[in-house]
Short mmCIF file of C-alpha atoms in Angstrom, two decimals:
data_model
loop_
_atom_site.label_atom_id
_atom_site.label_comp_id
_atom_site.label_asym_id
_atom_site.label_seq_id
_atom_site.Cartn_x
_atom_site.Cartn_y
_atom_site.Cartn_z
CA UNK A 1 68.05 14.78 25.63
CA UNK A 2 66.33 14.15 22.29
CA UNK A 3 68.31 10.92 21.82
CA UNK A 4 67.21 9.79 25.27
CA UNK A 5 63.56 10.34 24.36
CA UNK A 6 64.02 8.30 21.19
CA UNK A 7 65.59 5.42 23.16
CA UNK A 8 62.74 5.60 25.68
CA UNK A 9 60.12 5.49 22.91
CA UNK A 10 61.81 2.50 21.26
CA UNK A 11 62.03 0.71 24.61
CA UNK A 12 58.33 1.30 25.34
CA UNK A 13 57.33 0.06 21.88
CA UNK A 14 59.40 -3.13 22.23
CA UNK A 15 58.02 -3.70 25.74
CA UNK A 16 54.44 -3.20 24.53
CA UNK A 17 54.95 -5.51 21.54
CA UNK A 18 56.48 -8.19 23.79
CA UNK A 19 53.54 -7.86 26.19
CA UNK A 20 51.06 -8.37 23.35
CA UNK A 21 52.88 -11.50 22.19
CA UNK A 22 53.03 -12.82 25.76
CA UNK A 23 49.28 -12.29 26.21
CA UNK A 24 48.51 -13.98 22.90
CA UNK A 25 50.78 -16.86 23.86
CA UNK A 26 49.00 -17.35 27.17
CA UNK A 27 45.60 -17.58 25.45
CA UNK A 28 47.05 -19.97 22.89
CA UNK A 29 48.41 -22.28 25.61
CA UNK A 30 44.89 -22.71 26.99
CA UNK A 31 43.57 -24.27 23.75
CA UNK A 32 43.93 -28.03 23.93
CA UNK A 33 43.79 -30.79 21.37
CA UNK A 34 40.63 -32.10 23.01
CA UNK A 35 38.93 -28.71 22.60
CA UNK A 36 39.72 -28.72 18.88
CA UNK A 37 38.63 -32.34 18.47
CA UNK A 38 35.18 -31.44 19.81
CA UNK A 39 34.70 -29.04 16.86
CA UNK A 40 35.33 -31.76 14.27
CA UNK A 41 37.89 -30.06 12.03
CA UNK A 42 41.15 -31.80 11.04
CA UNK A 43 44.11 -30.95 13.27
CA UNK A 44 47.62 -30.39 11.90
CA UNK A 45 50.44 -30.92 14.40
CA UNK A 46 53.90 -29.73 13.33
CA UNK A 47 57.04 -30.08 15.44
CA UNK A 48 60.21 -28.39 14.22
CA UNK A 49 63.62 -29.89 14.97
CA UNK A 50 64.63 -28.85 18.51
CA UNK A 51 61.56 -26.63 18.65
CA UNK A 52 63.19 -23.94 16.50
CA UNK A 53 61.03 -20.93 15.67
CA UNK A 54 60.01 -20.25 12.08
CA UNK A 55 61.18 -16.71 11.45
CA UNK A 56 62.20 -16.77 7.79
CA UNK A 57 60.50 -16.98 4.39
CA UNK A 58 63.60 -18.45 2.77
CA UNK A 59 65.18 -20.72 5.39
CA UNK A 60 63.40 -24.03 5.98
CA UNK A 61 63.17 -25.74 9.37
CA UNK A 62 63.20 -29.53 9.46
CA UNK A 63 60.05 -30.86 11.08
CA UNK A 64 57.69 -33.77 11.60
CA UNK A 65 53.94 -33.62 11.17
CA UNK A 66 50.79 -35.44 12.18
CA UNK A 67 47.47 -34.72 10.48
CA UNK A 68 44.40 -36.02 12.28
CA UNK A 69 41.15 -36.19 10.35
CA UNK A 70 37.78 -36.56 12.05
CA UNK A 71 35.59 -37.51 9.12
CA UNK A 72 34.33 -41.06 8.61
CA UNK A 73 37.87 -42.28 7.84
CA UNK A 74 39.30 -41.23 11.24
CA UNK A 75 42.73 -41.26 9.63
CA UNK A 76 45.96 -39.97 11.12
CA UNK A 77 48.76 -39.25 8.65
CA UNK A 78 52.33 -38.74 9.86
CA UNK A 79 55.60 -37.91 8.15
CA UNK A 80 58.61 -35.65 7.85
CA UNK A 81 58.72 -32.25 6.21
CA UNK A 82 60.35 -28.85 6.05
CA UNK A 83 58.56 -25.62 6.87
CA UNK A 84 59.20 -21.92 6.34
CA UNK A 85 57.27 -18.67 6.26
CA UNK A 86 55.09 -17.83 3.27
CA UNK A 87 53.55 -14.65 1.87
CA UNK A 88 54.58 -11.03 1.76
CA UNK A 89 52.33 -8.42 3.39
CA UNK A 90 51.42 -10.80 6.20
CA UNK A 91 55.07 -11.00 7.21
CA UNK A 92 55.71 -7.28 6.86
CA UNK A 93 52.69 -5.75 8.65
CA UNK A 94 52.94 -5.37 12.42
CA UNK A 95 49.18 -5.73 12.95
CA UNK A 96 49.13 -9.20 11.39
CA UNK A 97 50.59 -11.46 14.07
CA UNK A 98 49.29 -14.79 12.78
CA UNK A 99 51.62 -16.01 10.03
CA UNK A 100 51.17 -18.28 6.98
CA UNK A 101 53.57 -21.12 6.19
CA UNK A 102 54.87 -23.23 3.32
CA UNK A 103 55.26 -26.97 3.89
CA UNK A 104 57.49 -29.21 1.83
CA UNK A 105 56.82 -32.88 2.59
CA UNK A 106 59.58 -35.46 2.21
CA UNK A 107 57.32 -37.29 -0.23
CA UNK A 108 54.20 -36.31 -2.19
CA UNK A 109 51.03 -37.16 -0.26
CA UNK A 110 47.28 -36.73 -0.57
CA UNK A 111 46.09 -34.52 2.26
CA UNK A 112 42.40 -34.42 3.19
CA UNK A 113 41.36 -35.78 -0.19
CA UNK A 114 43.27 -33.19 -2.22
CA UNK A 115 45.73 -34.00 -5.02
CA UNK A 116 48.95 -35.73 -4.07
CA UNK A 117 51.63 -33.09 -3.68
CA UNK A 118 54.93 -32.32 -2.03
CA UNK A 119 54.30 -28.62 -1.35
CA UNK A 120 51.37 -27.17 0.62
CA UNK A 121 50.39 -23.73 1.88
CA UNK A 122 48.98 -23.10 5.33
CA UNK A 123 47.06 -19.86 4.76
CA UNK A 124 46.47 -17.86 7.91
CA UNK A 125 43.77 -15.61 6.37
CA UNK A 126 44.98 -13.05 8.89
CA UNK A 127 43.89 -9.97 6.95
CA UNK A 128 40.41 -11.37 6.31
CA UNK A 129 38.18 -11.50 9.40
CA UNK A 130 35.71 -13.79 7.61
CA UNK A 131 38.45 -16.28 6.57
CA UNK A 132 36.24 -16.92 3.52
CA UNK A 133 37.37 -14.53 0.78
CA UNK A 134 39.99 -16.88 -0.68
CA UNK A 135 37.65 -19.83 -0.24
CA UNK A 136 34.84 -17.94 -2.00
CA UNK A 137 37.04 -17.13 -5.01
CA UNK A 138 37.91 -20.81 -5.20
CA UNK A 139 34.18 -21.64 -5.13
CA UNK A 140 33.39 -19.17 -7.92
CA UNK A 141 36.18 -20.51 -10.13
CA UNK A 142 35.20 -24.14 -9.63
CA UNK A 143 31.43 -23.88 -9.78
CA UNK A 144 30.32 -20.78 -11.70
CA UNK A 145 33.03 -19.10 -13.77
CA UNK A 146 34.81 -22.38 -14.38
CA UNK A 147 36.87 -21.96 -17.54
CA UNK A 148 40.27 -21.98 -15.86
CA UNK A 149 42.04 -25.31 -16.30
CA UNK A 150 42.95 -25.92 -12.65
CA UNK A 151 41.97 -24.23 -9.38
CA UNK A 152 43.72 -24.87 -6.03
CA UNK A 153 41.63 -26.63 -3.39
CA UNK A 154 41.73 -25.90 0.32
CA UNK A 155 40.42 -27.37 3.57
CA UNK A 156 40.12 -25.72 6.97
CA UNK A 157 42.31 -27.15 9.74
CA UNK A 158 43.46 -26.27 13.23
CA UNK A 159 47.23 -25.85 13.51
CA UNK A 160 49.41 -26.70 16.50
CA UNK A 161 53.05 -25.66 16.05
CA UNK A 162 55.55 -27.04 18.58
CA UNK A 163 52.65 -27.83 20.90
CA UNK A 164 51.18 -24.32 20.71
CA UNK A 165 47.75 -23.63 19.22
CA UNK A 166 48.15 -21.32 16.21
CA UNK A 167 44.51 -21.12 15.22
CA UNK A 168 42.34 -21.79 12.18
CA UNK A 169 44.19 -22.20 8.86
CA UNK A 170 43.31 -23.15 5.30
CA UNK A 171 45.48 -26.02 4.07
CA UNK A 172 45.78 -25.10 0.39
CA UNK A 173 47.29 -26.56 -2.75
CA UNK A 174 50.26 -24.55 -3.99
CA UNK A 175 50.13 -23.00 -7.45
CA UNK A 176 52.86 -24.81 -9.35
CA UNK A 177 53.59 -26.93 -12.38
CA UNK A 178 53.09 -30.49 -11.14
CA UNK A 179 51.00 -33.62 -11.86
CA UNK A 180 47.37 -33.07 -10.91
CA UNK A 181 47.92 -29.32 -10.87
CA UNK A 182 49.21 -27.20 -13.73
CA UNK A 183 50.28 -29.74 -16.33
CA UNK A 184 52.28 -28.39 -19.26
CA UNK A 185 53.76 -30.33 -22.15
CA UNK A 186 56.81 -29.30 -24.15
CA UNK A 187 59.92 -27.43 -23.09
CA UNK A 188 58.45 -24.19 -24.39
CA UNK A 189 55.47 -24.25 -21.99
CA UNK A 190 55.70 -22.34 -18.71
CA UNK A 191 53.90 -20.76 -15.74
CA UNK A 192 54.18 -16.99 -15.28
CA UNK A 193 52.84 -14.54 -12.71
CA UNK A 194 52.47 -10.79 -12.57
CA UNK A 195 54.54 -10.08 -9.49
CA UNK A 196 55.46 -6.56 -8.42
CA UNK A 197 58.04 -7.90 -5.96
CA UNK A 198 59.90 -9.71 -8.76
CA UNK A 199 61.37 -12.24 -6.36
CA UNK A 200 61.05 -15.56 -8.19
CA UNK A 201 63.28 -17.67 -10.41
CA UNK A 202 63.29 -15.25 -13.37
CA UNK A 203 61.98 -11.68 -13.29
CA UNK A 204 61.59 -8.94 -15.88
CA UNK A 205 59.46 -5.95 -16.83
CA UNK A 206 57.69 -5.90 -20.16
CA UNK A 207 57.81 -2.85 -22.37
CA UNK A 208 54.48 -1.84 -20.80
CA UNK A 209 56.15 -2.06 -17.37
CA UNK A 210 54.24 -5.16 -16.28
CA UNK A 211 56.39 -6.97 -13.68
CA UNK A 212 56.56 -10.67 -14.57
CA UNK A 213 58.12 -13.67 -12.88
CA UNK A 214 58.59 -17.01 -14.61
CA UNK A 215 57.85 -19.98 -12.36
CA UNK A 216 59.79 -22.95 -13.64
CA UNK A 217 62.59 -25.02 -12.15
CA UNK A 218 65.21 -26.95 -14.08
CA UNK A 219 67.29 -29.95 -13.14
CA UNK A 220 70.67 -30.75 -14.59
CA UNK A 221 71.05 -27.50 -16.53
CA UNK A 222 73.75 -24.93 -16.04
CA UNK A 223 72.92 -21.35 -15.10
CA UNK A 224 73.74 -20.24 -18.64
CA UNK A 225 71.42 -22.87 -20.16
CA UNK A 226 68.61 -21.90 -17.77
CA UNK A 227 68.96 -18.21 -18.58
CA UNK A 228 68.76 -18.98 -22.29
CA UNK A 229 65.46 -20.82 -21.80
CA UNK A 230 64.06 -18.15 -19.49
CA UNK A 231 64.81 -15.52 -22.14
CA UNK A 232 62.75 -17.46 -24.70
CA UNK A 233 59.81 -17.43 -22.25
CA UNK A 234 60.29 -13.73 -21.70
CA UNK A 235 60.31 -13.17 -25.46
CA UNK A 236 57.05 -15.07 -25.84
CA UNK A 237 55.27 -12.93 -23.22
CA UNK A 238 56.67 -9.80 -24.85
CA UNK A 239 55.52 -10.98 -28.27
CA UNK A 240 51.97 -11.48 -26.97
CA UNK A 241 51.95 -8.11 -25.21
CA UNK A 242 53.18 -6.42 -28.40
CA UNK A 243 50.26 -7.94 -30.30
CA UNK A 244 47.77 -6.81 -27.62
CA UNK A 245 48.99 -3.24 -27.99
CA UNK A 246 49.51 -3.33 -31.75
CA UNK A 247 47.57 -1.12 -34.16
CA UNK A 248 45.61 -4.10 -35.55
CA UNK A 249 45.10 -5.89 -32.22
CA UNK A 250 41.37 -6.39 -32.96
CA UNK A 251 42.04 -8.46 -36.07
CA UNK A 252 40.53 -11.95 -35.49
CA UNK A 253 43.32 -13.69 -37.38
CA UNK A 254 46.47 -11.76 -36.43
CA UNK A 255 45.45 -9.88 -33.28
CA UNK A 256 45.32 -10.92 -29.63
CA UNK A 257 42.65 -13.60 -30.21
CA UNK A 258 45.30 -15.68 -31.94
CA UNK A 259 47.30 -15.96 -28.70
CA UNK A 260 44.88 -15.59 -25.77
CA UNK A 261 42.50 -18.26 -24.52
CA UNK A 262 39.28 -16.23 -24.41
CA UNK A 263 37.25 -18.34 -21.92
CA UNK A 264 39.94 -18.26 -19.22
CA UNK A 265 40.70 -14.56 -19.76
CA UNK A 266 36.98 -13.72 -19.47
CA UNK A 267 36.25 -15.83 -16.39
CA UNK A 268 39.39 -14.70 -14.55
CA UNK A 269 38.41 -11.13 -15.28
CA UNK A 270 34.82 -11.49 -14.06
CA UNK A 271 35.80 -13.16 -10.76
CA UNK A 272 38.34 -10.45 -9.98
CA UNK A 273 36.17 -7.57 -11.17
CA UNK A 274 33.09 -8.81 -9.30
CA UNK A 275 35.04 -9.14 -6.04
CA UNK A 276 37.01 -5.97 -6.84
CA UNK A 277 40.22 -7.77 -5.94
CA UNK A 278 42.88 -5.10 -5.46
CA UNK A 279 45.93 -7.20 -6.34
CA UNK A 280 44.38 -8.23 -9.66
CA UNK A 281 45.04 -4.84 -11.27
CA UNK A 282 48.08 -6.54 -12.80
CA UNK A 283 50.03 -5.91 -9.63
CA UNK A 284 50.41 -9.25 -7.86
CA UNK A 285 49.36 -12.92 -7.93
CA UNK A 286 48.01 -12.75 -11.50
CA UNK A 287 48.91 -16.19 -12.87
CA UNK A 288 48.95 -17.33 -16.47
CA UNK A 289 50.21 -20.37 -18.35
CA UNK A 290 51.62 -20.61 -21.85
CA UNK A 291 51.04 -23.88 -23.74
CA UNK A 292 53.60 -24.38 -26.48
CA UNK A 293 51.56 -26.96 -28.42
CA UNK A 294 48.67 -24.48 -28.73
CA UNK A 295 50.78 -21.33 -28.94
CA UNK A 296 48.27 -19.85 -26.54
CA UNK A 297 48.29 -18.05 -23.19
CA UNK A 298 45.72 -19.06 -20.57
CA UNK A 299 44.74 -16.86 -17.62
CA UNK A 300 44.68 -18.26 -14.08
CA UNK A 301 44.42 -19.81 -11.67
CA UNK A 302 42.77 -17.21 -9.43
CA UNK A 303 44.76 -16.58 -6.26
CA UNK A 304 45.04 -14.21 -3.30
CA UNK A 305 41.69 -12.58 -2.45
CA UNK A 306 42.39 -11.36 1.09
CA UNK A 307 41.81 -7.74 0.12
CA UNK A 308 38.76 -8.24 -2.05
CA UNK A 309 34.98 -8.00 -1.44
CA UNK A 310 35.32 -4.61 0.25
CA UNK A 311 38.09 -5.66 2.62
CA UNK A 312 40.25 -2.66 1.79
CA UNK A 313 40.26 1.09 2.31
CA UNK A 314 42.00 2.55 -0.75
CA UNK A 315 41.93 2.83 -4.56
CA UNK A 316 38.11 3.00 -4.31
CA UNK A 317 38.03 -0.79 -3.85
CA UNK A 318 35.89 -0.28 -0.74
CA UNK A 319 33.16 1.07 -3.05
CA UNK A 320 30.89 -1.58 -4.64
CA UNK A 321 30.39 0.72 -7.63
CA UNK A 322 32.83 1.35 -10.45
CA UNK A 323 34.97 -0.86 -12.67
CA UNK A 324 38.53 -1.52 -11.50
CA UNK A 325 40.38 -4.37 -13.19
CA UNK A 326 39.76 -3.10 -16.72
CA UNK A 327 41.28 0.26 -15.88
CA UNK A 328 44.71 -1.36 -15.80
CA UNK A 329 47.17 -2.51 -18.44
CA UNK A 330 46.30 -5.59 -20.52
CA UNK A 331 42.62 -5.68 -19.57
CA UNK A 332 42.24 -1.97 -20.22
CA UNK A 333 43.45 -2.64 -23.75
CA UNK A 334 41.23 -5.71 -24.23
CA UNK A 335 38.18 -3.69 -23.23
CA UNK A 336 38.88 -1.35 -26.12
CA UNK A 337 37.67 -4.17 -28.35
CA UNK A 338 33.90 -4.57 -28.57
CA UNK A 339 34.38 -8.31 -29.17
CA UNK A 340 36.03 -8.86 -25.79
CA UNK A 341 33.58 -6.60 -23.96
CA UNK A 342 30.67 -8.57 -25.38
CA UNK A 343 32.22 -11.87 -24.28
CA UNK A 344 32.34 -10.49 -20.73
CA UNK A 345 28.77 -9.16 -20.87
CA UNK A 346 27.41 -12.42 -22.25
CA UNK A 347 29.22 -14.57 -19.70
CA UNK A 348 28.13 -12.34 -16.82
CA UNK A 349 24.48 -12.49 -17.81
CA UNK A 350 24.67 -16.21 -18.44
CA UNK A 351 25.83 -16.79 -14.84
CA UNK A 352 24.11 -13.96 -12.97
CA UNK A 353 21.43 -16.16 -11.33
CA UNK A 354 24.02 -18.69 -10.13
CA UNK A 355 26.08 -15.83 -8.76
CA UNK A 356 23.12 -14.60 -6.71
CA UNK A 357 22.77 -18.08 -5.21
CA UNK A 358 26.41 -18.00 -4.10
CA UNK A 359 25.59 -15.55 -1.30
CA UNK A 360 23.73 -18.32 0.51
CA UNK A 361 26.83 -20.50 0.10
CA UNK A 362 28.88 -17.86 1.96
CA UNK A 363 26.45 -17.87 4.89
CA UNK A 364 26.38 -21.67 4.99
CA UNK A 365 30.16 -21.84 5.11
CA UNK A 366 30.23 -19.17 7.80
CA UNK A 367 27.82 -21.25 9.90
CA UNK A 368 30.03 -24.32 9.51
CA UNK A 369 33.26 -22.67 10.63
CA UNK A 370 31.73 -20.30 13.19
CA UNK A 371 32.86 -22.32 16.28
CA UNK A 372 36.38 -22.52 14.83
CA UNK A 373 36.40 -18.77 14.12
CA UNK A 374 35.42 -18.03 17.72
CA UNK A 375 38.17 -20.32 19.01
CA UNK A 376 40.69 -18.65 16.68
CA UNK A 377 39.56 -15.20 17.78
CA UNK A 378 39.94 -16.09 21.45
CA UNK A 379 43.68 -16.13 20.71
CA UNK A 380 44.21 -13.51 18.01
CA UNK A 381 41.52 -10.95 18.90
CA UNK A 382 40.85 -9.86 15.32
CA UNK A 383 37.11 -9.28 15.22
CA UNK A 384 36.11 -5.80 16.30
CA UNK A 385 39.71 -4.64 16.54
CA UNK A 386 41.94 -2.47 14.34
CA UNK A 387 43.72 -4.59 11.77
CA UNK A 388 45.26 -4.03 8.35
CA UNK A 389 43.79 -3.45 5.75
CA UNK A 390 41.34 -1.40 7.89
CA UNK A 391 38.16 -2.13 5.92
CA UNK A 392 35.61 0.68 6.23
CA UNK A 393 33.33 0.43 9.29
CA UNK A 394 35.46 -2.11 11.15
CA UNK A 395 34.89 -0.34 14.47
CA UNK A 396 31.15 -1.02 14.28
CA UNK A 397 31.51 -4.69 13.40
CA UNK A 398 31.95 -6.45 16.73
CA UNK A 399 30.83 -9.97 15.75
CA UNK A 400 31.75 -12.56 13.15
CA UNK A 401 28.25 -12.40 11.69
CA UNK A 402 28.61 -8.66 11.16
CA UNK A 403 31.77 -9.33 9.11
CA UNK A 404 29.90 -11.90 7.01
CA UNK A 405 27.00 -9.47 6.56
CA UNK A 406 29.42 -6.76 5.41
CA UNK A 407 31.03 -9.08 2.84
CA UNK A 408 27.69 -10.31 1.47
CA UNK A 409 26.22 -6.80 1.41
CA UNK A 410 29.22 -5.56 -0.60
CA UNK A 411 28.84 -8.41 -3.11
CA UNK A 412 25.08 -7.91 -3.52
CA UNK A 413 25.59 -4.20 -4.19
CA UNK A 414 28.45 -5.07 -6.53
CA UNK A 415 26.31 -7.50 -8.50
CA UNK A 416 23.50 -4.97 -8.76
CA UNK A 417 25.87 -2.29 -10.07
CA UNK A 418 27.48 -4.63 -12.62
CA UNK A 419 24.05 -5.84 -13.76
CA UNK A 420 23.14 -2.23 -14.47
CA UNK A 421 26.48 -1.62 -16.20
CA UNK A 422 26.32 -4.74 -18.35
CA UNK A 423 22.67 -4.32 -19.37
CA UNK A 424 22.48 -0.82 -20.78
CA UNK A 425 20.49 -0.28 -23.96
CA UNK A 426 23.69 0.37 -25.88
CA UNK A 427 25.18 -2.91 -24.68
CA UNK A 428 22.01 -4.87 -25.51
CA UNK A 429 22.17 -3.64 -29.11
CA UNK A 430 25.68 -5.02 -29.52
CA UNK A 431 24.49 -8.47 -28.40
CA UNK A 432 21.63 -8.72 -30.89
#
């Protein structure tokens, strides 16, 4: 009898889930190319071979694409590519139906004025009802706290997959070592990322239990030769971590300053602390590059801000008060040094006025994409509905503008709190 009830419950869940997908599909089928054209955004058409569904993050589907732009150029770009799923939480959470994708073009191309590249990300921004949190972090890193060497660019597009309208996406440059992106010289230079899933080319945990992945591909080398090189990269990261946590880590000549690029470490910190980006607690998507010729580690680029700016309901990240990033691992240690703290305080105060002006930028961008957001929401029904990560007060926010107001309100309160924190009398004395 109990087994029968379990089977019945499973059947009802599957039936309900199928009904939801069928309803979403029917709404999607009503959105035409002409409707999207009237809103002026570029349209990305992708057709997989034999119309096969994309249901894997590892297995590519062969496809063709057509990218129609409606700016003054009126260009249409066509070609062949491969496509697969991209991301982690978005593919694992039942409430997030709209999926992101990774494109690999058959040849490197410039798309919508961005750097020529072979690989591109189609970000769904599913967990972010504003669709602007990643875009805002990009804006901050390019225009205000701009000491990271390279920042991915993105452009909003409509996506049609196998003739079906998938909604509003952000076509985004992939973080990778490539011309026009992260450019490293010397065999000893590499790209690394703090990655709790440890699912990349080479993965290890440092002695401080930081989960690292090395992002570098080799051609023409045996597995043994590759492992030997990866181990040298691992040793370099461990060497730097050992210095950070050494007894004399504050020493200007032999301590962490010898190995860390201070401007990039400061700006990366401020962007993530200001937005209270949950993943940036040295958990996920924390990129860094080591340059062999400088024997120096650079922080960045910034990446993955879906659950930032109050769009979260745990670890006190929904609260605009309180420090967060510097309570964790490397940054916690760096903040034990007055020198590093003062660099942060000085940089924050130097850019505080520009930061206040950025709130108007958010509203302007929201106004520009508002018609596209409404069209997207007619299919996916995100706004005003329960959706991971269940940001506080979501039930009361029934409109897109209310989501924008919530994001901006969080950031204004956050700036006010950090201004108070970074301008105490004790802090001012250290800057004199």
